[in-house]
Amino acid sequence: MAKRISSQKTKQPTKNNSGSFKNKLSRFLFKTFLWFLGLSIFSVVLFKFVPVPFTPLMVIRVIENKLAGKEIYFSHDWEPIENISVNLQKAVIASEDGTFLAHNGFDFTAMQKAYKNNERGRRIKGGSTISQQTAKNVFLWQGRSYLRKGLEAYFTVLIEIIWGKERIMEVYLNSIEMGNGVYGAQAATQHWYRKDAKSLTKMQAAGIAAILPNPRKYSATSSSTYINKRKAKIVSIMRHIGKIKY
């Protein structure tokens, strides 16, 4: 009697779908990181030589006004730093970042002081340097998330290394918001004083610097008592700032 041979199906090894997905995800994230690294460095190198045409904040303000049904006003004129008064350069240092010429992008003492005071609920200016503000204004969006702060630190290091202090100041003075729809030193000087940025007096420069915490709320001319006190304080500090050497 012949033996009956039962055939058994050979079990095929199951594919490790989970491992395959993780590998694909890892490769995608790695490629994304390389693209971000390349593009970020390229953009920083580009803007070392090319004027920054617009910033994310400029676009956001236009969209905000459009959605609110408000009149869209936009004024932005790029000027090389040689055409911007030294008085304004000193005024923003006095107002925003007293150690700008000495630090490497971060003022850790100011950051620690701001952190402690914020914990106590006191409203004071933040610990961001001019370098950090420039990195945020040119390359990033507004906000307080850890992601944005991390990217801000990354771009701050890049511009400190690639641009240097003079270019950072030049971009800063040409990009920041200095009034409602007004961006940069030349546009601000025309808006507030009807003159060119090169001819700003100390008090006029202090007037622009004094409103930087909230340039859409405060006015550089016909100012409130609060802004006038800030102007006087800024001018007083400016007297102690010697010749600017970048």
Coordinates of N, CA and C in Angstrom, one line a residue:
M1 N 0.9 -1.2 0.0 CA 0.0 0.0 0.0 C 0.9 1.2 0.0
A2 N 0.7 2.1 -1.0 CA 1.6 3.2 -1.1 C 1.3 4.3 -0.1
K3 N 2.4 4.8 0.4 CA 2.3 5.9 1.4 C 1.7 7.2 0.8
R4 N 0.8 7.7 1.6 CA 0.2 9.0 1.1 C 1.0 10.2 1.7
I5 N 1.6 10.8 0.7 CA 2.5 12.0 1.1 C 1.6 13.2 1.1
S6 N 1.5 13.8 2.3 CA 0.8 15.1 2.4 C 1.7 16.3 2.1
S7 N 1.2 17.1 1.3 CA 2.1 18.3 1.0 C 1.7 19.4 1.9
Q8 N 2.8 20.0 2.4 CA 2.6 21.2 3.4 C 3.1 22.4 2.7
K9 N 2.4 23.4 2.8 CA 2.8 24.7 2.2 C 4.0 25.3 3.0
T10 N 5.0 25.6 2.2 CA 6.2 26.2 2.8 C 5.8 27.7 3.2
K11 N 6.0 28.0 4.5 CA 5.7 29.3 5.0 C 6.7 30.3 4.4
Q12 N 6.2 31.3 3.8 CA 7.1 32.4 3.2 C 7.4 33.4 4.3
P13 N 8.6 33.8 4.3 CA 9.0 34.8 5.4 C 8.2 36.1 5.2
T14 N 7.6 36.6 6.2 CA 6.8 37.8 6.1 C 7.8 39.0 6.0
K15 N 7.4 40.0 5.2 CA 8.3 41.1 5.0 C 8.1 42.0 6.2
N16 N 9.2 42.6 6.6 CA 9.2 43.5 7.8 C 8.7 44.9 7.3
N17 N 7.4 45.0 7.2 CA 6.9 46.3 6.7 C 7.2 47.4 7.6
S18 N 7.2 47.1 8.9 CA 7.5 48.2 9.9 C 8.9 48.7 9.7
G19 N 9.9 47.8 9.5 CA 11.3 48.2 9.3 C 11.5 48.9 8.0
S20 N 10.8 48.5 7.0 CA 10.8 49.1 5.7 C 10.3 50.6 5.8
F21 N 9.2 50.8 6.5 CA 8.7 52.1 6.6 C 9.6 53.0 7.4
K22 N 10.2 52.5 8.4 CA 11.2 53.3 9.2 C 12.4 53.7 8.4
N23 N 12.9 52.8 7.6 CA 14.0 53.1 6.7 C 13.7 54.2 5.7
K24 N 12.5 54.1 5.1 CA 12.0 55.1 4.2 C 11.9 56.4 4.8
L25 N 11.3 56.4 6.0 CA 11.1 57.7 6.8 C 12.4 58.3 7.2
S26 N 13.4 57.4 7.6 CA 14.7 57.9 7.9 C 15.4 58.6 6.8
R27 N 15.3 57.9 5.6 CA 15.9 58.5 4.4 C 15.3 59.8 4.0
F28 N 13.9 59.8 4.1 CA 13.2 61.1 3.8 C 13.6 62.2 4.7
L29 N 13.7 61.9 6.0 CA 14.1 63.0 6.9 C 15.5 63.4 6.7
F30 N 16.4 62.5 6.4 CA 17.8 62.8 6.2 C 17.9 63.7 4.9
K31 N 17.2 63.3 3.9 CA 17.2 64.2 2.6 C 16.7 65.5 2.9
T32 N 15.6 65.6 3.6 CA 14.9 66.9 4.0 C 15.9 67.7 4.8
F33 N 16.6 67.1 5.7 CA 17.6 67.9 6.5 C 18.7 68.4 5.6
L34 N 19.2 67.6 4.7 CA 20.3 68.0 3.8 C 19.8 69.2 2.9
W35 N 18.6 69.1 2.4 CA 18.0 70.2 1.6 C 17.9 71.5 2.4
F36 N 17.4 71.3 3.6 CA 17.2 72.5 4.4 C 18.6 73.1 4.7
L37 N 19.6 72.3 5.0 CA 20.9 72.8 5.3 C 21.5 73.5 4.1
G38 N 21.3 72.9 2.9 CA 21.9 73.5 1.7 C 21.2 74.8 1.4
L39 N 19.8 74.8 1.4 CA 19.1 76.0 1.1 C 19.3 77.2 2.1
S40 N 19.4 76.8 3.3 CA 19.6 77.8 4.4 C 20.9 78.5 4.2
I41 N 22.0 77.7 4.0 CA 23.3 78.3 3.8 C 23.4 79.1 2.5
F42 N 22.7 78.6 1.5 CA 22.7 79.3 0.2 C 22.1 80.7 0.4
S43 N 20.9 80.7 1.1 CA 20.2 82.0 1.2 C 21.0 83.0 2.0
V44 N 21.6 82.5 3.1 CA 22.5 83.4 3.9 C 23.6 84.0 3.1
V45 N 24.3 83.1 2.3 CA 25.4 83.6 1.5 C 24.9 84.6 0.4
L46 N 23.7 84.3 -0.2 CA 23.1 85.2 -1.2 C 22.8 86.5 -0.6
F47 N 22.2 86.6 0.6 CA 21.8 87.9 1.2 C 23.0 88.6 1.8
K48 N 24.2 88.0 1.8 CA 25.4 88.7 2.2 C 25.7 89.8 1.1
F49 N 25.3 89.5 -0.1 CA 25.6 90.4 -1.2 C 24.4 91.1 -1.9
V50 N 23.3 90.4 -1.8 CA 22.0 90.9 -2.4 C 21.1 91.5 -1.4
P51 N 20.5 92.7 -1.7 CA 19.6 93.3 -0.8 C 18.4 92.4 -0.6
V52 N 17.9 92.4 0.7 CA 16.7 91.5 1.0 C 15.5 92.2 0.5
P53 N 14.8 91.7 -0.5 CA 13.7 92.4 -1.2 C 12.4 92.5 -0.3
F54 N 12.2 91.5 0.5 CA 11.0 91.5 1.4 C 11.3 90.5 2.5
T55 N 10.5 90.6 3.6 CA 10.6 89.6 4.7 C 9.3 88.9 4.9
P56 N 9.2 87.8 5.6 CA 8.0 87.2 5.9 C 7.0 88.1 6.6
L57 N 7.5 88.9 7.5 CA 6.6 89.9 8.3 C 5.9 90.8 7.3
M58 N 6.6 91.3 6.3 CA 6.0 92.2 5.3 C 4.8 91.5 4.6
V59 N 5.0 90.3 4.3 CA 3.9 89.5 3.6 C 2.7 89.3 4.6
I60 N 3.1 89.0 5.8 CA 2.0 88.7 6.8 C 1.2 90.0 7.1
R61 N 1.9 91.1 7.2 CA 1.1 92.4 7.4 C 0.2 92.7 6.2
V62 N 0.6 92.5 5.0 CA -0.2 92.7 3.9 C -1.5 91.8 3.9
I63 N -1.3 90.6 4.2 CA -2.4 89.6 4.3 C -3.3 90.0 5.4
E64 N -2.8 90.4 6.6 CA -3.6 90.8 7.7 C -4.5 92.0 7.4
N65 N -3.9 93.0 6.7 CA -4.7 94.2 6.4 C -5.7 93.9 5.3
K66 N -5.3 93.0 4.4 CA -6.3 92.6 3.3 C -7.5 91.9 3.9
L67 N -7.3 90.9 4.8 CA -8.3 90.2 5.5 C -9.2 91.1 6.4
A68 N -8.6 92.1 6.9 CA -9.3 93.0 7.8 C -10.0 94.1 7.0
G69 N -9.8 94.1 5.7 CA -10.4 95.2 4.9 C -9.8 96.5 5.1
K70 N -8.6 96.6 5.6 CA -7.9 97.9 5.8 C -7.1 98.2 4.5
E71 N -6.8 99.5 4.5 CA -6.0 100.0 3.3 C -4.6 99.4 3.5
I72 N -4.1 98.9 2.3 CA -2.7 98.4 2.4 C -1.7 99.4 2.0
Y73 N -0.9 99.7 3.0 CA 0.2 100.7 2.8 C 1.5 100.0 3.0
F74 N 2.4 100.1 2.0 CA 3.7 99.4 2.1 C 4.8 100.3 1.6
S75 N 5.8 100.6 2.4 CA 6.9 101.4 2.0 C 8.3 100.8 2.5
H76 N 9.1 100.5 1.5 CA 10.4 99.8 1.8 C 11.4 100.2 0.8
D77 N 12.4 101.0 1.2 CA 13.5 101.4 0.3 C 14.9 100.9 0.9
W78 N 15.6 100.1 0.1 CA 16.9 99.6 0.6 C 17.9 100.7 0.4
E79 N 18.8 100.9 1.4 CA 19.9 101.8 1.3 C 21.1 101.1 1.9
P80 N 22.3 101.3 1.2 CA 23.5 100.7 1.8 C 23.8 101.5 3.1
I81 N 24.5 100.8 4.0 CA 24.8 101.3 5.3 C 25.5 102.7 5.3
E82 N 26.2 102.9 4.2 CA 26.9 104.2 4.1 C 25.9 105.4 4.0
N83 N 24.7 105.1 3.6 CA 23.7 106.1 3.4 C 22.7 106.2 4.6
I84 N 23.0 105.5 5.7 CA 22.2 105.5 6.9 C 23.0 106.1 8.0
S85 N 22.5 107.1 8.6 CA 23.2 107.9 9.6 C 23.7 107.0 10.7
V86 N 25.0 107.3 11.1 CA 25.6 106.6 12.2 C 24.7 106.9 13.5
N87 N 24.0 108.0 13.6 CA 23.2 108.3 14.7 C 22.1 107.2 14.9
L88 N 21.6 106.7 13.8 CA 20.5 105.6 13.9 C 21.2 104.3 14.3
Q89 N 22.4 104.1 13.8 CA 23.1 102.8 14.2 C 23.4 102.8 15.7
K90 N 23.8 104.0 16.2 CA 24.0 104.1 17.6 C 22.7 104.0 18.4
A91 N 21.7 104.6 17.9 CA 20.4 104.6 18.6 C 19.8 103.2 18.8
V92 N 19.9 102.4 17.7 CA 19.3 101.0 17.9 C 20.2 100.2 18.8
I93 N 21.5 100.4 18.8 CA 22.4 99.7 19.7 C 22.0 100.1 21.1
A94 N 21.9 101.4 21.3 CA 21.5 101.9 22.7 C 20.1 101.4 23.1
S95 N 19.2 101.3 22.2 CA 17.8 100.9 22.5 C 17.7 99.4 22.6
E96 N 18.2 98.6 21.6 CA 17.9 97.2 21.5 C 19.0 96.3 21.9
D97 N 20.3 96.7 21.8 CA 21.3 95.7 22.0 C 22.7 96.3 22.4
G98 N 22.8 96.7 23.6 CA 24.0 97.4 24.0 C 25.3 96.7 23.8
T99 N 25.3 95.4 23.7 CA 26.6 94.7 23.5 C 26.7 94.1 22.1
F100 N 26.0 94.7 21.2 CA 26.0 94.2 19.8 C 27.4 94.0 19.2
L101 N 28.2 95.0 19.4 CA 29.5 94.9 18.8 C 30.5 93.9 19.5
A102 N 30.1 93.5 20.6 CA 31.0 92.6 21.4 C 30.6 91.1 21.4
H103 N 29.3 90.8 21.3 CA 28.8 89.5 21.5 C 28.9 88.7 20.2
N104 N 28.7 87.4 20.2 CA 28.8 86.5 19.0 C 27.4 86.1 18.6
G105 N 26.4 87.0 18.8 CA 25.1 86.7 18.4 C 24.0 86.6 19.5
F106 N 24.5 86.3 20.7 CA 23.7 86.1 21.8 C 24.2 86.8 23.1
D107 N 23.3 87.4 23.8 CA 23.6 88.1 25.0 C 22.9 87.3 26.1
F108 N 23.7 86.3 26.7 CA 23.2 85.4 27.6 C 22.8 86.0 28.9
T109 N 23.5 87.1 29.3 CA 23.1 87.9 30.5 C 21.7 88.5 30.4
A110 N 21.5 89.1 29.2 CA 20.2 89.7 29.0 C 19.1 88.7 28.9
M111 N 19.4 87.6 28.2 CA 18.4 86.5 28.1 C 18.0 85.9 29.5
Q112 N 19.0 85.8 30.4 CA 18.7 85.3 31.7 C 17.9 86.3 32.5
K113 N 18.2 87.5 32.4 CA 17.5 88.6 33.1 C 16.0 88.6 32.6
A114 N 15.8 88.5 31.2 CA 14.5 88.5 30.7 C 13.7 87.3 31.1
Y115 N 14.3 86.2 31.2 CA 13.7 85.0 31.6 C 13.2 85.1 33.1
K116 N 14.1 85.6 34.0 CA 13.7 85.7 35.4 C 12.6 86.7 35.6
N117 N 12.6 87.8 34.8 CA 11.6 88.8 35.0 C 10.3 88.4 34.4
N118 N 10.3 87.6 33.3 CA 9.1 87.1 32.7 C 8.4 86.1 33.7
E119 N 9.3 85.3 34.4 CA 8.7 84.4 35.4 C 8.0 85.1 36.5
R120 N 8.4 86.3 36.8 CA 7.8 87.1 37.9 C 6.6 87.9 37.3
G121 N 6.4 87.8 36.0 CA 5.2 88.5 35.4 C 5.5 89.9 35.1
R122 N 6.8 90.4 35.1 CA 7.1 91.7 34.7 C 7.2 91.9 33.2
R123 N 6.7 93.0 32.7 CA 6.8 93.2 31.3 C 8.0 94.0 31.0
I124 N 9.0 93.4 30.4 CA 10.2 94.1 29.9 C 10.5 93.6 28.5
K125 N 11.5 94.3 27.9 CA 11.9 93.9 26.6 C 12.6 92.5 26.7
G126 N 12.5 91.8 25.6 CA 13.1 90.4 25.6 C 14.6 90.5 25.6
G127 N 15.3 89.3 25.6 CA 16.7 89.3 25.6 C 17.3 89.1 24.2
S128 N 16.5 89.3 23.2 CA 17.0 89.0 21.8 C 17.9 90.2 21.4
T129 N 19.0 89.7 20.7 CA 20.0 90.7 20.2 C 19.6 91.2 18.8
I130 N 20.3 92.2 18.3 CA 20.0 92.6 17.0 C 20.2 91.5 16.0
S131 N 21.2 90.7 16.2 CA 21.5 89.5 15.3 C 20.3 88.6 15.3
Q132 N 19.8 88.3 16.5 CA 18.7 87.4 16.6 C 17.4 87.9 15.9
Q133 N 17.2 89.2 16.1 CA 16.0 89.9 15.5 C 16.2 89.9 14.0
T134 N 17.4 90.1 13.5 CA 17.6 90.1 12.1 C 17.4 88.7 11.5
A135 N 17.9 87.7 12.1 CA 17.7 86.3 11.7 C 16.2 86.0 11.6
K136 N 15.4 86.4 12.7 CA 14.0 86.1 12.7 C 13.3 86.9 11.6
N137 N 13.6 88.2 11.4 CA 12.9 89.0 10.5 C 13.1 88.5 9.0
V138 N 14.3 88.1 8.7 CA 14.6 87.8 7.3 C 14.2 86.4 6.9
F139 N 14.4 85.5 7.9 CA 14.3 84.0 7.5 C 13.1 83.3 8.1
L140 N 12.4 83.9 9.1 CA 11.5 83.1 9.8 C 10.1 83.9 10.0
W141 N 9.2 83.2 10.7 CA 7.9 83.8 11.0 C 7.9 84.3 12.4
Q142 N 6.9 85.0 12.7 CA 6.7 85.5 14.1 C 6.1 84.4 15.0
G143 N 6.5 84.4 16.3 CA 5.9 83.4 17.1 C 6.9 83.1 18.3
R144 N 6.4 82.2 19.2 CA 7.2 81.9 20.4 C 7.4 80.4 20.5
S145 N 7.2 79.6 19.5 CA 7.4 78.2 19.6 C 8.9 77.8 19.8
Y146 N 9.1 76.6 20.3 CA 10.5 76.2 20.5 C 11.2 75.9 19.2
L147 N 10.4 75.5 18.2 CA 10.9 75.3 16.8 C 11.4 76.5 16.3
R148 N 10.6 77.6 16.3 CA 11.1 78.9 15.8 C 12.3 79.4 16.5
K149 N 12.3 79.3 17.8 CA 13.5 79.8 18.6 C 14.7 79.0 18.2
G150 N 14.5 77.7 18.0 CA 15.7 76.9 17.6 C 16.2 77.3 16.3
L151 N 15.3 77.5 15.3 CA 15.7 77.9 14.0 C 16.4 79.3 14.0
E152 N 15.8 80.2 14.9 CA 16.4 81.5 15.1 C 17.8 81.5 15.5
A153 N 18.1 80.6 16.5 CA 19.5 80.4 17.0 C 20.4 79.9 15.9
Y154 N 19.9 79.0 15.1 CA 20.6 78.4 13.9 C 21.0 79.5 12.9
F155 N 20.0 80.3 12.5 CA 20.3 81.4 11.5 C 21.1 82.5 12.1
T156 N 21.0 82.7 13.4 CA 21.8 83.7 14.1 C 23.3 83.3 14.0
V157 N 23.6 82.1 14.3 CA 25.0 81.6 14.1 C 25.5 81.8 12.7
L158 N 24.6 81.4 11.7 CA 25.0 81.5 10.3 C 25.4 82.9 9.9
I159 N 24.5 83.9 10.3 CA 24.7 85.3 9.8 C 25.9 85.9 10.6
E160 N 26.1 85.5 11.8 CA 27.3 86.0 12.5 C 28.6 85.5 11.8
I161 N 28.6 84.3 11.4 CA 29.8 83.7 10.7 C 29.9 84.2 9.3
I162 N 28.8 84.3 8.6 CA 28.9 84.6 7.1 C 28.8 86.1 6.8
W163 N 27.9 86.8 7.5 CA 27.7 88.2 7.3 C 28.7 89.1 8.0
G164 N 28.8 88.9 9.3 CA 29.6 89.8 10.1 C 28.7 90.9 10.6
K165 N 29.2 91.7 11.5 CA 28.4 92.7 12.2 C 27.9 93.8 11.3
E166 N 28.7 94.3 10.4 CA 28.3 95.4 9.5 C 27.1 95.0 8.7
R167 N 27.2 93.9 8.1 CA 26.1 93.4 7.2 C 24.9 93.1 8.0
I168 N 25.0 92.6 9.2 CA 23.9 92.3 10.1 C 23.2 93.7 10.4
M169 N 23.9 94.7 10.7 CA 23.4 96.0 11.0 C 22.7 96.6 9.8
E170 N 23.3 96.4 8.6 CA 22.8 96.9 7.4 C 21.4 96.3 7.0
V171 N 21.4 95.0 7.1 CA 20.1 94.2 6.9 C 19.1 94.6 7.9
Y172 N 19.5 94.7 9.1 CA 18.5 95.0 10.2 C 17.9 96.4 10.0
L173 N 18.7 97.4 9.7 CA 18.2 98.7 9.5 C 17.4 98.9 8.2
N174 N 17.5 97.9 7.3 CA 16.7 98.0 6.1 C 15.5 97.1 6.1
S175 N 15.3 96.3 7.1 CA 14.3 95.3 7.1 C 13.2 95.4 8.2
I176 N 13.6 96.0 9.3 CA 12.7 96.0 10.5 C 11.5 96.9 10.3
E177 N 10.4 96.6 11.0 CA 9.2 97.4 10.9 C 9.4 98.7 11.7
M178 N 9.2 99.9 11.1 CA 9.5 101.1 11.8 C 8.3 102.0 11.7
G179 N 7.1 101.4 11.5 CA 5.9 102.2 11.4 C 4.8 101.3 10.8
N180 N 3.6 101.7 10.7 CA 2.5 100.9 10.1 C 2.8 100.8 8.6
G181 N 3.3 99.7 8.1 CA 3.6 99.5 6.7 C 4.9 100.1 6.3
V182 N 5.7 100.5 7.2 CA 6.9 101.2 7.0 C 8.1 100.3 7.4
Y183 N 9.0 100.0 6.5 CA 10.1 99.1 6.7 C 11.4 99.6 6.3
G184 N 12.4 99.6 7.2 CA 13.7 100.1 6.9 C 13.9 101.6 7.2
A185 N 15.2 101.9 7.3 CA 15.6 103.3 7.8 C 15.2 104.4 6.8
Q186 N 15.4 104.2 5.5 CA 15.0 105.2 4.5 C 13.5 105.5 4.5
A187 N 12.7 104.4 4.4 CA 11.3 104.6 4.4 C 10.8 105.2 5.7
A188 N 11.4 104.8 6.8 CA 11.0 105.4 8.1 C 11.3 106.9 8.2
T189 N 12.5 107.2 7.8 CA 12.9 108.6 7.9 C 12.1 109.5 7.0
Q190 N 11.7 109.0 5.8 CA 10.8 109.7 4.9 C 9.5 109.9 5.5
H191 N 9.0 108.8 6.1 CA 7.7 108.8 6.7 C 7.5 109.7 7.9
W192 N 8.5 109.6 8.8 CA 8.4 110.4 10.1 C 9.0 111.8 10.0
Y193 N 10.0 112.0 9.1 CA 10.7 113.3 9.1 C 10.8 114.0 7.8
R194 N 10.4 113.3 6.7 CA 10.4 113.8 5.4 C 11.8 114.2 4.9
K195 N 12.8 113.3 5.2 CA 14.2 113.5 4.9 C 14.8 112.2 4.6
D196 N 16.1 112.2 4.3 CA 16.8 111.0 4.0 C 17.5 110.4 5.3
A197 N 17.7 109.1 5.3 CA 18.2 108.4 6.5 C 19.6 108.9 6.8
K198 N 20.3 109.4 5.8 CA 21.7 109.8 6.1 C 21.8 111.1 6.9
S199 N 20.7 111.9 7.0 CA 20.8 113.2 7.6 C 20.0 113.2 9.0
L200 N 19.8 112.0 9.6 CA 19.1 112.0 10.9 C 19.9 112.6 12.0
T201 N 19.3 113.4 12.8 CA 20.0 113.9 14.0 C 19.9 112.9 15.1
K202 N 20.6 113.1 16.2 CA 20.6 112.2 17.3 C 19.1 112.0 17.8
M203 N 18.4 113.1 18.0 CA 17.1 113.0 18.6 C 16.1 112.3 17.6
Q204 N 16.3 112.6 16.3 CA 15.4 112.0 15.4 C 15.7 110.5 15.3
A205 N 16.9 110.1 15.3 CA 17.3 108.7 15.3 C 16.8 108.0 16.6
A206 N 16.9 108.7 17.7 CA 16.3 108.1 19.0 C 14.8 108.0 18.9
G207 N 14.2 108.9 18.2 CA 12.7 108.8 18.0 C 12.3 107.5 17.3
I208 N 13.1 107.2 16.2 CA 12.8 105.9 15.5 C 13.1 104.7 16.4
A209 N 14.2 104.7 17.0 CA 14.6 103.6 17.9 C 13.6 103.4 19.1
A210 N 13.1 104.5 19.6 CA 12.2 104.5 20.7 C 10.9 103.7 20.5
I211 N 10.5 103.7 19.2 CA 9.2 103.1 18.9 C 9.3 101.6 18.5
L212 N 10.5 101.1 18.4 CA 10.7 99.8 17.8 C 10.0 98.6 18.6
P213 N 9.8 98.8 19.9 CA 9.1 97.7 20.6 C 7.7 97.5 20.0
N214 N 7.1 98.6 19.5 CA 5.7 98.4 18.9 C 5.5 99.6 17.9
P215 N 6.1 99.5 16.8 CA 6.1 100.7 15.8 C 4.7 101.0 15.2
R216 N 3.8 100.0 15.3 CA 2.4 100.3 14.8 C 1.6 101.0 15.9
K217 N 2.0 101.0 17.1 CA 1.3 101.7 18.2 C 1.8 103.1 18.5
Y218 N 3.2 103.2 18.5 CA 3.8 104.4 18.9 C 4.2 105.3 17.8
S219 N 4.4 106.6 18.0 CA 4.8 107.5 17.0 C 6.1 108.2 17.3
A220 N 7.0 108.3 16.3 CA 8.3 108.9 16.5 C 8.2 110.4 16.6
T221 N 7.1 111.0 16.1 CA 6.9 112.4 16.1 C 5.6 112.7 16.9
S222 N 5.5 113.9 17.5 CA 4.3 114.2 18.4 C 4.1 113.0 19.3
S223 N 5.2 112.6 20.0 CA 5.2 111.4 20.8 C 4.5 111.6 22.1
S224 N 4.2 110.4 22.7 CA 3.6 110.4 24.0 C 4.7 110.6 25.1
T225 N 4.3 110.9 26.3 CA 5.3 111.1 27.4 C 6.2 109.9 27.5
Y226 N 5.7 108.7 27.4 CA 6.5 107.5 27.5 C 7.6 107.4 26.4
I227 N 7.2 107.7 25.2 CA 8.2 107.7 24.1 C 9.2 108.8 24.2
N228 N 8.8 110.0 24.7 CA 9.7 111.1 24.9 C 10.8 110.7 25.9
K229 N 10.3 110.0 27.0 CA 11.3 109.6 28.0 C 12.3 108.6 27.4
R230 N 11.8 107.7 26.6 CA 12.6 106.7 25.9 C 13.7 107.4 25.0
K231 N 13.2 108.4 24.3 CA 14.1 109.2 23.4 C 15.3 109.8 24.2
A232 N 14.9 110.4 25.3 CA 15.9 111.1 26.2 C 16.9 110.1 26.7
K233 N 16.4 108.9 27.1 CA 17.3 107.9 27.6 C 18.2 107.3 26.6
I234 N 17.7 107.1 25.4 CA 18.5 106.6 24.2 C 19.6 107.6 23.9
V235 N 19.2 108.9 23.8 CA 20.2 109.9 23.4 C 21.3 109.9 24.5
S236 N 21.0 109.8 25.8 CA 21.9 109.8 26.9 C 22.9 108.6 26.7
I237 N 22.4 107.4 26.4 CA 23.2 106.2 26.2 C 24.1 106.4 24.9
M238 N 23.6 107.0 23.9 CA 24.3 107.2 22.6 C 25.6 108.0 22.9
R239 N 25.6 108.9 23.8 CA 26.7 109.7 24.1 C 27.9 108.9 24.6
H240 N 27.6 107.8 25.1 CA 28.7 106.9 25.7 C 29.2 105.8 24.7
I241 N 28.5 105.8 23.5 CA 29.0 104.9 22.5 C 30.0 105.6 21.6
G242 N 31.2 105.1 21.6 CA 32.2 105.7 20.7 C 32.1 105.4 19.3
K243 N 33.1 105.6 18.5 CA 33.1 105.3 17.1 C 32.8 103.9 16.8
I244 N 31.8 103.6 15.9 CA 31.4 102.2 15.7 C 32.5 101.6 14.7
K245 N 33.1 100.5 15.2 CA 34.0 99.8 14.4 C 33.5 98.4 14.2
Y246 N 33.1 98.0 12.9 CA 32.6 96.7 12.7 C 33.7 95.7 12.4

